[in-house]
Short mmCIF file of C-alpha atoms in Angstrom, two decimals:
data_model
loop_
_atom_site.label_atom_id
_atom_site.label_comp_id
_atom_site.label_asym_id
_atom_site.label_seq_id
_atom_site.Cartn_x
_atom_site.Cartn_y
_atom_site.Cartn_z
CA MET F 196 5.91 -26.37 19.11
CA SER F 197 9.50 -25.41 19.67
CA GLU F 198 10.07 -21.73 20.81
CA GLN F 199 11.24 -19.71 17.92
CA HIS F 200 14.19 -17.40 18.29
CA TYR F 201 15.07 -14.22 16.64
CA PRO F 202 18.34 -12.60 16.41
CA GLU F 203 18.88 -9.54 19.07
CA ASP F 204 18.62 -6.98 16.48
CA SER F 205 15.56 -8.52 14.46
CA PRO F 206 12.13 -7.04 14.78
CA PRO F 207 9.77 -10.40 15.19
CA GLY F 208 6.05 -10.20 13.90
CA LEU F 209 6.56 -8.36 10.39
CA THR F 210 5.16 -9.86 7.27
CA ILE F 211 6.66 -8.84 4.07
CA GLY F 212 5.29 -9.30 0.70
CA ILE F 213 7.75 -10.10 -2.14
CA SER F 214 6.35 -9.70 -5.56
CA GLY F 215 8.03 -11.73 -8.31
CA PRO F 216 7.64 -14.19 -11.29
CA THR F 217 5.15 -17.30 -11.35
CA ARG F 218 8.30 -19.49 -10.78
CA LYS F 219 10.39 -18.41 -7.75
CA ARG F 220 13.79 -18.19 -8.86
CA ILE F 221 17.02 -17.94 -6.88
CA ALA F 222 17.09 -13.95 -6.68
CA GLN F 223 13.61 -14.27 -4.84
CA ARG F 224 14.73 -17.13 -2.64
CA LEU F 225 17.51 -14.98 -1.50
CA ILE F 226 15.36 -11.87 -0.87
CA GLY F 227 13.43 -14.04 1.51
CA LEU F 228 16.45 -15.39 3.27
CA GLY F 229 17.66 -11.79 3.70
CA LEU F 230 14.63 -11.04 5.29
CA ARG F 231 14.12 -14.10 7.18
CA LEU F 232 17.59 -13.72 8.65
CA LYS F 233 16.35 -10.48 10.26
CA GLY F 234 13.25 -12.22 11.55
CA ALA F 235 10.64 -11.18 9.28
CA HIS F 236 7.96 -13.41 7.95
CA THR F 237 7.52 -13.50 3.90
CA TYR F 238 4.55 -13.75 1.53
CA TYR F 239 5.26 -14.61 -1.96
CA ILE F 240 2.93 -12.76 -4.45
CA ARG F 241 2.77 -14.30 -8.10
CA PRO F 242 1.50 -12.44 -11.30
CA GLY F 243 -2.36 -12.36 -10.99
CA ALA F 244 -2.65 -12.58 -7.22
CA ARG F 245 -4.88 -10.46 -5.25
CA VAL F 246 -3.73 -9.28 -2.05
CA ASP F 247 -4.65 -6.70 0.42
CA VAL F 248 -1.35 -4.87 0.90
CA SER F 249 -2.82 -3.12 4.28
CA LEU F 250 -2.26 -6.68 5.73
CA LEU F 251 1.41 -6.52 4.98
CA ASP F 252 4.21 -4.41 6.72
CA GLY F 253 6.37 -3.97 4.05
CA LEU F 254 6.60 -4.80 0.14
CA VAL F 255 9.41 -5.87 -1.96
CA LEU F 256 9.39 -5.61 -5.88
CA SER F 257 12.04 -8.12 -7.20
CA GLY F 258 13.87 -8.39 -10.35
CA GLY F 259 12.99 -10.33 -13.62
CA THR F 260 11.53 -9.69 -17.00
CA HIS F 261 11.56 -6.23 -18.76
CA VAL F 262 8.77 -3.86 -17.73
CA HIS F 263 6.75 -3.57 -20.97
CA PRO F 264 7.49 -0.19 -22.66
CA GLU F 265 3.80 0.33 -23.17
CA ARG F 266 3.71 1.25 -19.48
CA TYR F 267 5.78 4.67 -20.36
CA GLY F 268 4.33 5.38 -23.78
CA GLN F 269 7.14 3.55 -25.87
CA GLU F 270 7.16 0.78 -28.33
CA PRO F 271 9.69 -2.19 -27.86
CA GLN F 272 13.16 -1.50 -29.21
CA VAL F 273 14.82 -4.74 -27.99
CA SER F 274 14.11 -8.36 -28.18
CA ALA F 275 12.89 -9.16 -24.61
CA ARG F 276 10.42 -11.45 -22.71
CA TYR F 277 7.69 -9.44 -20.82
CA ASP F 278 5.03 -10.42 -18.33
CA ARG F 279 2.02 -8.01 -18.63
CA ALA F 280 0.43 -9.84 -15.70
CA ARG F 281 3.09 -9.08 -13.57
CA ASP F 282 3.11 -5.45 -14.65
CA THR F 283 -0.39 -5.27 -13.85
CA THR F 284 0.15 -6.82 -10.32
CA ASP F 285 2.87 -4.85 -9.37
CA GLN F 286 0.63 -1.66 -10.50
CA LEU F 287 -1.88 -2.58 -8.14
CA LEU F 288 0.48 -3.54 -5.44
CA LEU F 289 1.98 0.08 -5.57
CA GLU F 290 -1.01 1.65 -5.91
CA GLN F 291 -2.31 0.18 -2.74
CA ALA F 292 1.20 0.53 -0.97
CA GLU F 293 1.21 4.33 -1.68
CA ALA F 294 -2.44 4.63 -0.45
CA VAL F 295 -1.57 2.77 2.84
CA GLY F 296 1.97 4.19 3.05
CA ILE F 297 3.89 1.12 3.83
CA PRO F 298 7.57 0.76 3.08
CA VAL F 299 8.73 -0.50 -0.33
CA LEU F 300 11.87 -1.70 -1.77
CA GLY F 301 12.42 -2.22 -5.32
CA ILE F 302 15.23 -4.30 -6.89
CA CYS F 303 16.50 -3.80 -10.36
CA ARG F 304 12.87 -4.48 -12.35
CA GLY F 305 11.21 -3.36 -9.20
CA ALA F 306 13.22 0.02 -8.94
CA GLN F 307 12.37 0.59 -12.82
CA PHE F 308 8.75 -0.12 -12.15
CA ILE F 309 8.61 2.38 -9.05
CA ASN F 310 9.91 5.10 -11.42
CA ILE F 311 7.64 4.14 -14.31
CA PHE F 312 4.67 4.08 -11.70
CA HIS F 313 5.56 7.63 -10.83
CA GLY F 314 5.53 8.83 -14.53
CA GLY F 315 8.92 7.96 -15.42
CA SER F 316 10.61 6.33 -18.27
CA LEU F 317 13.56 3.62 -19.03
CA CYS F 318 16.32 3.56 -21.38
CA GLN F 319 15.71 0.28 -22.99
CA ASN F 320 19.15 -0.63 -23.67
CA VAL F 321 22.05 0.97 -21.82
CA THR F 322 24.63 -1.62 -23.02
CA PRO F 323 25.86 0.23 -26.12
CA LEU F 324 25.85 3.51 -24.19
CA ARG F 325 28.49 2.26 -21.58
CA VAL F 326 31.86 3.95 -21.88
CA ASN F 327 33.27 3.66 -18.51
CA THR F 328 31.68 0.52 -17.28
CA ARG F 329 31.86 -2.91 -18.12
CA HIS F 330 29.26 -4.41 -20.87
CA ARG F 331 29.02 -7.75 -19.41
CA PRO F 332 26.97 -8.85 -16.26
CA LEU F 333 28.70 -8.90 -13.02
CA LEU F 334 27.41 -10.91 -9.98
CA LEU F 335 30.16 -9.89 -7.94
CA PRO F 336 30.42 -6.17 -6.54
CA MET F 337 32.75 -5.03 -9.17
CA GLN F 338 30.82 -1.99 -10.37
CA THR F 339 31.59 1.32 -8.74
CA VAL F 340 28.51 3.27 -7.44
CA ARG F 341 28.75 6.88 -6.05
CA LEU F 342 26.24 7.70 -3.48
CA VAL F 343 24.60 11.19 -2.46
CA ALA F 344 26.00 11.22 1.07
CA THR F 345 23.02 12.78 2.83
CA SER F 346 20.38 10.36 1.24
CA ARG F 347 19.17 7.52 3.23
CA LEU F 348 21.17 5.05 1.33
CA GLY F 349 24.37 7.15 1.48
CA GLN F 350 23.90 7.17 5.42
CA LEU F 351 23.10 3.57 5.60
CA MET F 352 26.20 2.36 3.71
CA GLY F 353 28.67 4.85 5.25
CA ALA F 354 30.65 5.58 2.30
CA PRO F 355 30.45 7.90 -0.75
CA VAL F 356 31.64 5.02 -3.14
CA ILE F 357 30.62 1.29 -2.92
CA GLY F 358 30.94 -1.69 -5.19
CA ALA F 359 27.52 -3.34 -6.47
CA ASN F 360 26.76 -5.97 -8.89
CA ARG F 361 25.14 -5.53 -12.17
CA ILE F 362 22.84 -7.65 -14.44
CA HIS F 363 20.44 -5.10 -15.75
CA SER F 364 20.69 -3.95 -19.41
CA GLN F 365 18.05 -1.24 -18.69
CA ALA F 366 18.18 1.57 -16.58
CA ILE F 367 15.98 4.53 -15.47
CA LYS F 368 15.85 7.57 -17.94
CA GLN F 369 13.31 10.10 -17.22
CA LEU F 370 13.02 10.44 -13.40
CA GLY F 371 9.49 10.10 -12.08
CA LYS F 372 7.61 12.41 -10.02
CA HIS F 373 8.28 12.65 -6.06
CA LEU F 374 11.43 10.51 -6.59
CA LYS F 375 15.04 11.44 -6.37
CA VAL F 376 18.53 10.09 -7.52
CA VAL F 377 20.63 9.07 -4.74
CA ALA F 378 23.29 6.89 -6.70
CA VAL F 379 25.00 6.74 -10.15
CA ASP F 380 27.43 4.57 -11.70
CA ASN F 381 30.70 5.57 -13.58
CA ASP F 382 28.57 6.31 -16.62
CA LEU F 383 26.15 8.33 -14.70
CA PHE F 384 23.36 5.69 -15.08
CA VAL F 385 20.74 6.04 -12.04
CA GLN F 386 21.61 3.30 -9.62
CA ALA F 387 19.32 4.07 -6.87
CA ILE F 388 16.11 6.28 -6.06
CA GLU F 389 14.29 7.33 -3.02
CA SER F 390 10.89 9.00 -2.29
CA THR F 391 10.88 12.71 -1.52
CA GLN F 392 7.54 12.13 0.29
CA GLY F 393 6.86 10.74 3.53
CA GLN F 394 6.72 7.00 2.57
CA TRP F 395 10.04 4.80 3.08
CA LEU F 396 10.64 4.03 -0.58
CA MET F 397 13.89 2.89 -2.24
CA GLY F 398 14.74 1.49 -5.60
CA LEU F 399 18.19 -0.17 -6.08
CA GLN F 400 19.36 -0.95 -9.67
CA TRP F 401 21.57 -3.68 -8.39
CA HIS F 402 20.77 -6.99 -6.70
CA PRO F 403 21.74 -6.93 -2.87
CA GLU F 404 19.96 -10.26 -2.36
CA TYR F 405 23.38 -11.89 -4.07
CA LEU F 406 25.72 -9.76 -1.69
CA LEU F 407 24.17 -10.96 1.64
CA TYR F 408 27.69 -11.57 2.60
CA HIS F 409 28.45 -8.20 2.72
CA GLY F 410 27.58 -6.19 5.80
CA GLY F 411 26.91 -2.97 4.00
CA HIS F 412 24.17 -4.76 1.63
CA ARG F 413 22.59 -6.76 4.42
CA ARG F 414 22.16 -3.50 5.94
CA ILE F 415 19.98 -2.40 3.47
CA PHE F 416 17.30 -5.08 4.26
CA GLY F 417 18.00 -4.34 7.85
CA GLN F 418 16.78 -0.87 7.35
CA PHE F 419 13.68 -1.72 5.08
CA LEU F 420 12.62 -3.93 8.14
CA GLN F 421 13.20 -1.05 10.81
CA ALA F 422 11.24 0.93 8.52
CA ALA F 423 8.36 -1.62 8.43
CA LEU F 424 8.51 -1.96 12.22
CA SER F 425 8.13 1.67 12.77
CA PHE F 426 5.42 1.60 10.55
CA LYS F 427 3.57 -1.20 12.03
CA LEU F 428 4.04 0.30 15.58
CA ALA F 429 2.58 3.54 14.26
CA ARG F 430 -0.46 1.81 12.77
CA LEU F 431 -0.88 0.03 16.14
CA GLU F 432 -0.71 3.19 18.19
CA PRO F 433 -4.27 4.35 18.01
CA GLU F 434 -5.42 1.08 19.40
CA THR F 435 -2.93 0.98 22.27
CA SER F 436 -3.56 4.77 23.28
CA GLY F 437 -7.28 3.84 23.73
CA THR F 438 -6.67 0.92 26.22
#
């Protein structure tokens, strides 16, 4: 077997779960690429899969279909595809992740689900409410996002304003418990959230996996993996201290 080489700044030996739709799409493939470029191993989690989250070092909730509004006490107000099996799977994954304390990164739908999991709600259609931002989807980083400078994300990006893409038509409305808003767009829709508790948890409304060519957005995956490495080492500490 040939020796595997990792980049110098990459932590080897990490296993990251990626929750996504039954059929893996380009977004999930790019997330996997962003993580593997940093030396991590990935494990894809489809709806209905039974996963022991304690065996993972980190969890990514990727984008996809809308979360069913029944999860936050509403009826559907827009025509959309829903995946109740995936909603159930992500619920179980987050329950385990919070109990274990592993780092969690939520992207688009994933950020929204984190908010719902913590008791928050969504605006089901932000498109007609936009005034200062474009209505059409943008894969390029042409959306202005304003960051809280003292937040983990703000320090990571190193700038108060960044460019991001936008594919979503829903957004966080009522913020969930133990979360804080760390980024907004020019219409003040929530663009990023973080946990106020000890767990490393970040939710991004945009898709950094489509922006891997940009150093700042690559650093998001890098810091997530650094948090996963720190968590893994902390779990191993009781074993090593007893030898």
